[in-house]
C-alpha atoms as one frame of an Amber mdcrd trajectory, in Angstrom:
protein
 -18.354 -14.882  -8.273 -17.795 -16.774 -11.519 -14.037 -16.364 -11.255 -13.987
 -17.522  -7.640 -16.026 -20.642  -8.411 -13.769 -21.490 -11.333 -10.473 -21.241
  -9.465 -11.457 -21.842  -5.870 -10.542 -19.797  -2.848  -7.158 -18.514  -1.859
  -5.297 -20.380   0.834  -4.080 -18.709   4.020  -0.526 -19.197   2.771  -1.347
 -17.302  -0.413  -2.974 -14.524   1.607   0.063 -14.327   3.891   2.352 -14.076
   0.858   0.239 -11.285  -0.608   0.336  -9.453   2.742   4.096  -9.804   2.936
   4.566  -8.646  -0.675   2.213  -5.709  -0.135   4.144  -4.561   2.929   7.450
  -4.765   1.068   5.947  -2.872  -1.871   4.554  -0.117   0.370   7.913   0.281
   2.117   9.675   0.404  -1.250   7.271   3.094  -2.470   7.740   5.151   0.701
  11.532   4.914   0.339  11.337   5.900  -3.334   9.200   8.940  -2.501  11.651
   9.930   0.221  14.603   9.641  -2.196  12.759  11.530  -4.913  11.906  14.279
  -2.429  15.594  14.580  -1.524  16.583  14.818  -5.195  13.670  16.959  -6.418
  15.227  20.321  -5.667  18.810  19.699  -6.691  19.891  22.095  -9.397  16.501
  23.780  -9.654  16.579  27.543  -9.481  12.935  28.336 -10.108  10.755  28.654
  -7.007   7.729  27.706  -9.087   9.308  24.405 -10.165  10.299  23.636  -6.558
   6.782  24.397  -5.369   5.260  22.253  -8.109   7.516  19.292  -7.359   6.793
  19.581  -3.640   3.051  19.619  -4.323   3.273  16.573  -6.621   5.333  14.629
  -4.081   2.937  15.607  -1.288   0.056  14.303  -3.411   1.846  11.022  -4.151
   2.787  10.570  -0.509  -0.790  11.261   0.594  -2.081   8.735  -1.934   0.327
   6.099  -0.613  -0.817   6.810   2.944  -4.449   6.325   1.908  -3.575   3.051
   0.171  -1.712   1.876   3.288  -4.688   2.794   5.470  -7.068   0.863   3.217
  -4.718  -2.122   3.240  -4.506  -1.986   7.050  -8.291  -1.889   7.361  -8.679
  -4.888   5.053  -5.978  -6.795   6.914  -7.699  -6.048  10.222 -10.938  -7.498
   8.825  -9.090 -10.635   7.760  -7.436 -11.018  11.171 -10.792 -10.513  12.897
 -12.359 -13.232  10.738  -9.551 -15.649  11.579  -9.980 -14.936  15.296 -13.739
 -15.373  15.031 -13.280 -18.716  13.251 -10.946 -19.936  15.986 -13.488 -18.986
  18.654 -16.127 -21.115  16.960
């Protein structure tokens, strides 16, 4: 509250830029996980190491999916508010 009153509200342009940057970042993370998954088993002989790496990558991928879902929900709320404002 104090911070918002001191600096004012974000503009729609700033929000759009954040949305665009967030989408690029999420795509970059998904690509990095995919590449890491492809490289994770190269040269590894131990089944335990392979299993561990797979589990870690599954966890990271699941976390990214949850972050993306949360982002999508927040974006949907923002879009709904914009539509509601236009109706008024």
